[in-house]
PDB file of C-alpha atoms in Angstrom:
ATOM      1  CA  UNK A   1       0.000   0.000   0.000  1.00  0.00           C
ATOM      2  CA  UNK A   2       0.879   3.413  -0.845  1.00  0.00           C
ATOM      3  CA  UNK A   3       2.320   5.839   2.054  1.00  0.00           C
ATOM      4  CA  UNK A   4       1.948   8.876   1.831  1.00  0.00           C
ATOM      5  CA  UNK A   5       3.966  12.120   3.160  1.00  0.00           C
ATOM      6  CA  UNK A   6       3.365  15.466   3.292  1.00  0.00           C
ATOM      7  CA  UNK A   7       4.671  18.735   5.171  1.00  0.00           C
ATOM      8  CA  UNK A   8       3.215  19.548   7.970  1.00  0.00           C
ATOM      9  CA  UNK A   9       2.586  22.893   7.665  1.00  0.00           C
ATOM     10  CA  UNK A  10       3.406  26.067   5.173  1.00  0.00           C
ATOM     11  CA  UNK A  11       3.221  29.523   5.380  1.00  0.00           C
ATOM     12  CA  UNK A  12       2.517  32.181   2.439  1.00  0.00           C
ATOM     13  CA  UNK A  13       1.262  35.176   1.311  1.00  0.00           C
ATOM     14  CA  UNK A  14      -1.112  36.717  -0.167  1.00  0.00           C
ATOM     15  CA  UNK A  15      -0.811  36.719  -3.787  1.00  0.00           C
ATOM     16  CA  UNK A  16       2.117  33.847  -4.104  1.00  0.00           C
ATOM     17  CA  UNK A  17       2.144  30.408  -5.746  1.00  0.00           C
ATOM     18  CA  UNK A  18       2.230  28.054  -3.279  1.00  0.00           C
ATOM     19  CA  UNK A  19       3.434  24.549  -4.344  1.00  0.00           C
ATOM     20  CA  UNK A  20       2.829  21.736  -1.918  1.00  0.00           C
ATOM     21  CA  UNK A  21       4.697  18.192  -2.875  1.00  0.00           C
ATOM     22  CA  UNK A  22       3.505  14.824  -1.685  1.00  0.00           C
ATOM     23  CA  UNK A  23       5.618  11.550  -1.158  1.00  0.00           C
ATOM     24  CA  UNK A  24       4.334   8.112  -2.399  1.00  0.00           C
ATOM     25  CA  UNK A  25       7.206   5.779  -3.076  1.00  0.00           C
ATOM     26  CA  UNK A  26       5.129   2.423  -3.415  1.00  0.00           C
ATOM     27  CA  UNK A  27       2.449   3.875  -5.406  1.00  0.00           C
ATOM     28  CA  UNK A  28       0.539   1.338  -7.729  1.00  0.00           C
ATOM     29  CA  UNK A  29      -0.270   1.255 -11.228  1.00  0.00           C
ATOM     30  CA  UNK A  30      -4.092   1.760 -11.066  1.00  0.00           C
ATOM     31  CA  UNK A  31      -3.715   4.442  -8.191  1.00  0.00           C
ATOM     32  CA  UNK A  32      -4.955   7.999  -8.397  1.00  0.00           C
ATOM     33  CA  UNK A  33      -3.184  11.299  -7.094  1.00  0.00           C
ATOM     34  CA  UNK A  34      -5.942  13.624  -5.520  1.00  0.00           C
ATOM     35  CA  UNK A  35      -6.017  16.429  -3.339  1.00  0.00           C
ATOM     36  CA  UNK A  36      -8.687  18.042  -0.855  1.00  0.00           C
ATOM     37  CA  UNK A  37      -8.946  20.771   0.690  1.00  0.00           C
ATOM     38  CA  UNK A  38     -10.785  20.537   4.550  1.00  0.00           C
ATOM     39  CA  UNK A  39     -11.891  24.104   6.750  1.00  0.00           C
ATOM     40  CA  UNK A  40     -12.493  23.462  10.078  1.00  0.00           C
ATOM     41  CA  UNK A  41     -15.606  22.144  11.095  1.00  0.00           C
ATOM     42  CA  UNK A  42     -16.055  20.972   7.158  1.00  0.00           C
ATOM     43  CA  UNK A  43     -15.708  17.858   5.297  1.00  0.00           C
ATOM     44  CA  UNK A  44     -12.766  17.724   2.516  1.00  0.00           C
ATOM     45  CA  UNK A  45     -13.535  19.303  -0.595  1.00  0.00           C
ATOM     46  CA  UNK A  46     -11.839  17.731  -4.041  1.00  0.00           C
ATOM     47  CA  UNK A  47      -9.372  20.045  -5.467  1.00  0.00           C
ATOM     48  CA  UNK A  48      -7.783  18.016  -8.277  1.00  0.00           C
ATOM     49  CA  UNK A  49      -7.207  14.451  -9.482  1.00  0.00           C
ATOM     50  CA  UNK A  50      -3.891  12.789 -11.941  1.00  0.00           C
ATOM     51  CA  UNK A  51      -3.012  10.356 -12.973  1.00  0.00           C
ATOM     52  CA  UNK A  52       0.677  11.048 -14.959  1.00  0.00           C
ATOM     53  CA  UNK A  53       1.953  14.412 -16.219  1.00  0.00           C
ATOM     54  CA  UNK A  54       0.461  17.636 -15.856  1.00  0.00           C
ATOM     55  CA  UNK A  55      -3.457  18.439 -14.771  1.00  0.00           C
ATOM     56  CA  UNK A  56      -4.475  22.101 -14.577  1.00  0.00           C
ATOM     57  CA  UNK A  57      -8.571  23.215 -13.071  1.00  0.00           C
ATOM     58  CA  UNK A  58      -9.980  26.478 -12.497  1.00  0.00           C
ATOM     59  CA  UNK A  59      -8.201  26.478  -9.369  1.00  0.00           C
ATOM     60  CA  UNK A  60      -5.098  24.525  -9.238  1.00  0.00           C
ATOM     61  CA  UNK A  61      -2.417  22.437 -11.421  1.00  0.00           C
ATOM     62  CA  UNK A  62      -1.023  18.844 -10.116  1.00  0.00           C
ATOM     63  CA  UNK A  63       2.159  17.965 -11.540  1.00  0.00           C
ATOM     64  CA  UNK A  64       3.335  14.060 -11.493  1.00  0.00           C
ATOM     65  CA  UNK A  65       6.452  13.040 -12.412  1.00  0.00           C
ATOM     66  CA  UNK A  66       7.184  10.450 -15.088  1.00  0.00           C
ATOM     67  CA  UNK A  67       8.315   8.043 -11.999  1.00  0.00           C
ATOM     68  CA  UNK A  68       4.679   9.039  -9.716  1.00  0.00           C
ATOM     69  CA  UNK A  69       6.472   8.171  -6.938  1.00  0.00           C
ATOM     70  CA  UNK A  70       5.437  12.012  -5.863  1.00  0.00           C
ATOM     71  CA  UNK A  71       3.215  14.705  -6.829  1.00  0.00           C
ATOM     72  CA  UNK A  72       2.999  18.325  -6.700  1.00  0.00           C
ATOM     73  CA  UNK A  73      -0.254  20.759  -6.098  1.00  0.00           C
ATOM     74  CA  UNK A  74       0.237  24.004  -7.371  1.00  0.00           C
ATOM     75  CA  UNK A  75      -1.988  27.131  -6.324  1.00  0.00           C
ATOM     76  CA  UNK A  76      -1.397  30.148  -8.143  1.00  0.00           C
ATOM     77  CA  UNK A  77      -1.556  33.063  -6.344  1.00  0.00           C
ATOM     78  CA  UNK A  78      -3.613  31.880  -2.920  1.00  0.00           C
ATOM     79  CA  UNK A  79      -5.767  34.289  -1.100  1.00  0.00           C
ATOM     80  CA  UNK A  80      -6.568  34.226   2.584  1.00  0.00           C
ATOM     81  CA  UNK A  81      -9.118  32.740   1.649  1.00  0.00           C
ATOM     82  CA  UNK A  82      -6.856  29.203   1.060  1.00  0.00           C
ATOM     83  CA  UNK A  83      -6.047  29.035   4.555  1.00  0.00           C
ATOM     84  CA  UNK A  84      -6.479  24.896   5.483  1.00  0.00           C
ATOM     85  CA  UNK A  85      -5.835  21.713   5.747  1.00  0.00           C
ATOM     86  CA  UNK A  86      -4.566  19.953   1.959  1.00  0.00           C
ATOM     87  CA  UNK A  87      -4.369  16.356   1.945  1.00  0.00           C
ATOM     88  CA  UNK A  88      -3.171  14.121  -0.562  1.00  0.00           C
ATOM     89  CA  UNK A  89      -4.738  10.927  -1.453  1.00  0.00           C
ATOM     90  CA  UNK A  90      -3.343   7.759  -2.991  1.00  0.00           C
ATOM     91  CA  UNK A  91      -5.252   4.745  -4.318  1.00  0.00           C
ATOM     92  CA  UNK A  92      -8.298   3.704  -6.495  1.00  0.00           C
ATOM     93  CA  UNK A  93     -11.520   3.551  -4.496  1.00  0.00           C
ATOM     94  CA  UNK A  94     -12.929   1.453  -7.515  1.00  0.00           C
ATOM     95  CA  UNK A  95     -10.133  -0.841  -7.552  1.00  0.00           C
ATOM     96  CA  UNK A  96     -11.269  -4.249  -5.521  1.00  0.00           C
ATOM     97  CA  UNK A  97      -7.835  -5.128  -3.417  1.00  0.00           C
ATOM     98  CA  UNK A  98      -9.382  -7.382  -1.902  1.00  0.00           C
ATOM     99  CA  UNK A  99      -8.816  -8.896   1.900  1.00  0.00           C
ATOM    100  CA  UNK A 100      -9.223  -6.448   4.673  1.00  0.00           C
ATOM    101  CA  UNK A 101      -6.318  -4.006   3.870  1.00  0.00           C
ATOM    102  CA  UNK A 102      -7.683  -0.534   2.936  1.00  0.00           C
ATOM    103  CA  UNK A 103      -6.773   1.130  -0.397  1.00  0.00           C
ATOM    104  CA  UNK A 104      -7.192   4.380   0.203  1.00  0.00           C
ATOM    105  CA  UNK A 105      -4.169   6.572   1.775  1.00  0.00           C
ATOM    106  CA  UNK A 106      -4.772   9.991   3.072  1.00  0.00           C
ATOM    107  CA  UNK A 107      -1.561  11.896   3.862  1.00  0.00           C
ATOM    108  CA  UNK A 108      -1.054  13.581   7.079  1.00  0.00           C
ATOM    109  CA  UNK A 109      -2.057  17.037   5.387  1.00  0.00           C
ATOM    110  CA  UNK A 110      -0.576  20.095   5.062  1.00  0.00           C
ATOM    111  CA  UNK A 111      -1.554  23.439   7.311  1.00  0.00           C
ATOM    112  CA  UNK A 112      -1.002  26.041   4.814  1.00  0.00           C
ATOM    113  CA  UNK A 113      -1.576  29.433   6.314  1.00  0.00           C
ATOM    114  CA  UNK A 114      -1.969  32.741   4.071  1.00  0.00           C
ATOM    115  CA  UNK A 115      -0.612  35.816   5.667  1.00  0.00           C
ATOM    116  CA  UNK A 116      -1.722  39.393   4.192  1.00  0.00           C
TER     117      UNK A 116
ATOM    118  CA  UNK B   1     -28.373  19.573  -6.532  1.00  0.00           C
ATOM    119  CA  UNK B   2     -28.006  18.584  -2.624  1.00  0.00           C
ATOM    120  CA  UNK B   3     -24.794  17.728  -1.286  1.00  0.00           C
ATOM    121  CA  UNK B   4     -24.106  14.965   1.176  1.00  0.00           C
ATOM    122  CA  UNK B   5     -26.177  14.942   4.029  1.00  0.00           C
ATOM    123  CA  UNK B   6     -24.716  13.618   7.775  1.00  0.00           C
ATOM    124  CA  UNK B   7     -26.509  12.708  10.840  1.00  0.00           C
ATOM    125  CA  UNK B   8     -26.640  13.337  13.369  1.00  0.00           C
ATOM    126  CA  UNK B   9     -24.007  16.447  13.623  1.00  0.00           C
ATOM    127  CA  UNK B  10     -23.077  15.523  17.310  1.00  0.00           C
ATOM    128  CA  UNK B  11     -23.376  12.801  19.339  1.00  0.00           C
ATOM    129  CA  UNK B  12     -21.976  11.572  22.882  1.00  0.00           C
ATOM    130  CA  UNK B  13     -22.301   8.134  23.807  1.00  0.00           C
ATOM    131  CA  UNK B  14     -21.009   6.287  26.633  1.00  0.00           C
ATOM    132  CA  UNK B  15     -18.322   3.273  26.890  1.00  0.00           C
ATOM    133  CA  UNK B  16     -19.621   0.255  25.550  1.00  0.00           C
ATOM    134  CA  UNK B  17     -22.681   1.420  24.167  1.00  0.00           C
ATOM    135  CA  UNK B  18     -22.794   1.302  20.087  1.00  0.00           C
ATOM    136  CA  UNK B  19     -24.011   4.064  17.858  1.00  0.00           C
ATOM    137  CA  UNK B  20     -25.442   4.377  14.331  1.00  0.00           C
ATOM    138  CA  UNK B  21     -24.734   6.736  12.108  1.00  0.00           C
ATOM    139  CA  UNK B  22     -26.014   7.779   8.800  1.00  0.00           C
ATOM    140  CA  UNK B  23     -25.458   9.239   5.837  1.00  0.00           C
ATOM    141  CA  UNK B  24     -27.020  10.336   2.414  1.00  0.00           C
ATOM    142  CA  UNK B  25     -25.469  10.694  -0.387  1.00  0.00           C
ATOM    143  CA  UNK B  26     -26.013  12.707  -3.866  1.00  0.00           C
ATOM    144  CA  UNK B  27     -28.713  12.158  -5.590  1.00  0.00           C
ATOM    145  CA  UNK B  28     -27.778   9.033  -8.651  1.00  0.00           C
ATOM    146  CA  UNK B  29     -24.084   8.438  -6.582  1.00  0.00           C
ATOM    147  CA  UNK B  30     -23.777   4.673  -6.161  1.00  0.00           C
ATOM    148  CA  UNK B  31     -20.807   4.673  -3.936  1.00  0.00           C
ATOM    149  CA  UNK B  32     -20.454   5.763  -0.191  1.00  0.00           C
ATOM    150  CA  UNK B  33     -17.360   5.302   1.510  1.00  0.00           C
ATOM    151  CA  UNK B  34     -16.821   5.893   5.116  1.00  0.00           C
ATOM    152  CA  UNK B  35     -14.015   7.704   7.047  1.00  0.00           C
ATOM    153  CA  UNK B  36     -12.895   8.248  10.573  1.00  0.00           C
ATOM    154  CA  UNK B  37     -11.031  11.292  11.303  1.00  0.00           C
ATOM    155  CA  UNK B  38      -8.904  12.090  14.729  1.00  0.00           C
ATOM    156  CA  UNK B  39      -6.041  14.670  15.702  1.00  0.00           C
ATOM    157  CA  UNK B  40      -3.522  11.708  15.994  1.00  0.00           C
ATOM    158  CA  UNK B  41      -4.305   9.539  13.076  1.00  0.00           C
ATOM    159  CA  UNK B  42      -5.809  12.119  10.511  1.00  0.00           C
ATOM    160  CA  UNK B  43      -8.049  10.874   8.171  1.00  0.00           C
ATOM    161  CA  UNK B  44      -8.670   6.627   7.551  1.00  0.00           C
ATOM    162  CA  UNK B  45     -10.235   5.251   5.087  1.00  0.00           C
ATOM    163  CA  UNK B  46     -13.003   2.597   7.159  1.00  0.00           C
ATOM    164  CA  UNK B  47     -14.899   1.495   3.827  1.00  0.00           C
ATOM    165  CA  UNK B  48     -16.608   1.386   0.905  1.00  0.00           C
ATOM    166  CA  UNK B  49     -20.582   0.330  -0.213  1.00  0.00           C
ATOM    167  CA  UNK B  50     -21.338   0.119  -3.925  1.00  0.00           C
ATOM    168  CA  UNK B  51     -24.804  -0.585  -5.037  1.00  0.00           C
ATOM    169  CA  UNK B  52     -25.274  -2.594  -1.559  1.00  0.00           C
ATOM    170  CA  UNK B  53     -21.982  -4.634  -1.621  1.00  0.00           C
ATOM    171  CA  UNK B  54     -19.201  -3.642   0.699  1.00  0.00           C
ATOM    172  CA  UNK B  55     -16.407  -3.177  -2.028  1.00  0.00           C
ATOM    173  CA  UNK B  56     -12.958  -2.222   0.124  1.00  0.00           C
ATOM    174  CA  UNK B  57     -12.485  -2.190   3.924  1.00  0.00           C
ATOM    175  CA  UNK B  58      -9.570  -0.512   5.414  1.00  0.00           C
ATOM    176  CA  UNK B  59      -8.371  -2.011   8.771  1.00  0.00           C
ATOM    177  CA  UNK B  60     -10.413  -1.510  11.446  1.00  0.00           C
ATOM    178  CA  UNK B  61     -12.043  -3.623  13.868  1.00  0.00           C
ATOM    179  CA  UNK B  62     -14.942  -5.933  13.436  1.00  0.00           C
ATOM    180  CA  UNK B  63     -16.834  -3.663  15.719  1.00  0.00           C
ATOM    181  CA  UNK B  64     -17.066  -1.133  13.171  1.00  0.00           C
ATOM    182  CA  UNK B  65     -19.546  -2.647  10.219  1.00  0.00           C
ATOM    183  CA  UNK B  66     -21.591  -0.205   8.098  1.00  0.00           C
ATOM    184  CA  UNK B  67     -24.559  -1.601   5.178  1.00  0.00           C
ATOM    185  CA  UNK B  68     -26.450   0.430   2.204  1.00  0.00           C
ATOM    186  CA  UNK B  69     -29.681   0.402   1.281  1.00  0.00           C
ATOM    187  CA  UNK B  70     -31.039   0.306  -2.552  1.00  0.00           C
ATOM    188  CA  UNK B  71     -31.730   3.890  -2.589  1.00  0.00           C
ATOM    189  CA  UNK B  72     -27.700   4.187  -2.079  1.00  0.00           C
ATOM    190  CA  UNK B  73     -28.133   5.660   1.627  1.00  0.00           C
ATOM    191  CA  UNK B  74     -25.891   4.055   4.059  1.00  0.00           C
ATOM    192  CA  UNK B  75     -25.646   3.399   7.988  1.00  0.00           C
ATOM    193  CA  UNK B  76     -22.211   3.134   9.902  1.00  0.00           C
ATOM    194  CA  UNK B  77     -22.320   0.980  13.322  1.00  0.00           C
ATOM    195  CA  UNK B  78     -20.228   0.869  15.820  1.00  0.00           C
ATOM    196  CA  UNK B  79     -20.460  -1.554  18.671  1.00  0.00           C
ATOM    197  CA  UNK B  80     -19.384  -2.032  21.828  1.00  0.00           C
ATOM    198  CA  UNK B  81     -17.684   1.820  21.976  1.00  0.00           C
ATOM    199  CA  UNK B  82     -14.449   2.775  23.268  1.00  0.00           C
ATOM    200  CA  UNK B  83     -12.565   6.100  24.154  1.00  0.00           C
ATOM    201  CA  UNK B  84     -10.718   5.608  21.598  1.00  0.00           C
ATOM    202  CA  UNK B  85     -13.779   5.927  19.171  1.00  0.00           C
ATOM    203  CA  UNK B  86     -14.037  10.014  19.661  1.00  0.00           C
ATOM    204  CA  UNK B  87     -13.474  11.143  16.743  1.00  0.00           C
ATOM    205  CA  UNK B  88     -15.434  12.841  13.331  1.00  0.00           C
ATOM    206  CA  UNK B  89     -16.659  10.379  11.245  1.00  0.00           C
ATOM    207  CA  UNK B  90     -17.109  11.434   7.390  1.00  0.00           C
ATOM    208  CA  UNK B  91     -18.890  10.162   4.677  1.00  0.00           C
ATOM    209  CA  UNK B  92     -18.623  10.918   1.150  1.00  0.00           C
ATOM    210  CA  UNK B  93     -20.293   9.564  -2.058  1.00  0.00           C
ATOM    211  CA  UNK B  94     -19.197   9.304  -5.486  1.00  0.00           C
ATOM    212  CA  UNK B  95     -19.744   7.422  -8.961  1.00  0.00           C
ATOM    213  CA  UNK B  96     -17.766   4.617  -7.601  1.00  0.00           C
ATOM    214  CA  UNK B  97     -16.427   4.047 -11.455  1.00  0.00           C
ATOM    215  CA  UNK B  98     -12.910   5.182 -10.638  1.00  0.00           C
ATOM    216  CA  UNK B  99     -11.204   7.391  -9.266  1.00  0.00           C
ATOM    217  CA  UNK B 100     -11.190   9.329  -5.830  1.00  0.00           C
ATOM    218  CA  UNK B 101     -13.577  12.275  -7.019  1.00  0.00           C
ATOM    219  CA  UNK B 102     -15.102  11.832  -3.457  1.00  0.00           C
ATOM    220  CA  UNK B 103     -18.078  14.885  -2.363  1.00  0.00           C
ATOM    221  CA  UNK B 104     -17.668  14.747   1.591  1.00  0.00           C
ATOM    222  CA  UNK B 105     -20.479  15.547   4.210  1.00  0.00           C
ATOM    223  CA  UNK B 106     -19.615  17.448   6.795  1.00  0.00           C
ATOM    224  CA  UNK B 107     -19.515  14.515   9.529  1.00  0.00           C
ATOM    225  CA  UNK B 108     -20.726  13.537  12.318  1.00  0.00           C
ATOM    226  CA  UNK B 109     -18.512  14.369  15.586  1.00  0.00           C
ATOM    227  CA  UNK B 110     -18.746  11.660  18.031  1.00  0.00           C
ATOM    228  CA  UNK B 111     -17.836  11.688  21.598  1.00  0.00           C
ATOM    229  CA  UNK B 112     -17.468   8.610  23.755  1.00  0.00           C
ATOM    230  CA  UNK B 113     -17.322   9.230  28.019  1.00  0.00           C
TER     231      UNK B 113
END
């Protein structure tokens, strides 16, 4: 099974790109790369979901290395309003692995705060 | 279109007592998966219903067992509570056709004294 790491925490300000890399050496071949955001008190909300290469939304871009043993969320120019919690997910929820071993791994998350 | 709907938002329950909890998903999702989610251990995947069948199970105890109905809602129990239990339990529902494009309720917190 996939683990995942991820920094702790980040600081920023307003108006930077903020790049935010996950770790996930054993990574198999039918697993996703997604990210969610959480605010306190909330559930996560999706931000973006790879594959391979380079995927790019309204609000973010996830870059994945030929290798996918990592992965990089990109937000471009963050507002206060990005203060939380990003987590990284690795697996296939679809994929049957069958036994009692879960196959979907959340990272720690990431505490990015946005500073005016 | 509504999003995923939790209940109840709180609950406190005492040692060895066992709780359901329940969840509704979007309207035409087929998959809900289940999640527990503490300061310690972040968040962990429990599992995962797809048109009725329980499809993945992550590793937790026998005591926690969840089921889904044919309109795709689904009920999470857990029996014989510990303190360990405290913690906010998500649900989120998808396509369940691949991928992790997961839409999250916002939980139910539970408390065990």
């Amino acid at each position: 099974l996939a683990k995942t790491t991820q920094p702790i925490s980040m600081d920023s300000y307003e108006g930077q790109e903020v790049n935010i890399t996950c770790s996930h050496n054993n990574i198999a071949t039918n697993d996703y790369i997604t990210w969610y955001q959480q605010f306190p008190s909330q559930g996560p909300r999706f931000i973006i979901q790879g594959y391979k290469t380079k995927v790019t939304n309204e609000v973010a871009s996830l870059f994945i290395p030929a290798d996918r043993k990592s992965s990089t969320l990109s937000l471009p120019r963050v507002s206060l309003s990005d203060t939380a919690v990003y987590y990284c997910l690795v697996g296939d929820l679809a994929m049957n692995y069958g036994g009692s071993q879960g196959n979907l791994i959340f990272g720690k998350g990431t505490k990015l705060s946005v500073k005016p | 279109k509504a999003g995923v709907t939790q209940t109840p938002r709180y609950l406190i329950k005492t040692r060895g007592q066992q709780v359901t909890l329940s969840c509704s998903p979007i309207s035409g999702h087929r998959s809900v998966s289940w999640y527990q989610q503490t300061p310690g251990q972040g968040l962990q995947f429990l599992f995962e219903y797809f048109s009725e069948t329980q499809r993945n199970k992550g590793n937790f105890p026998g005591r926690f067992s969840g089921r889904q109905f044919s309109n795709s809602r689904s009920e999470m129990n857990v029996s014989t509570l510990e303190l360990g239990d405290s913690a906010l339990y998500l649900c989120a529902s998808g396509t369940g056709t691949g991928g992790n494009k997961l839409h999250f309720g916002n939980g139910t917190r539970l408390t065990v004294t």
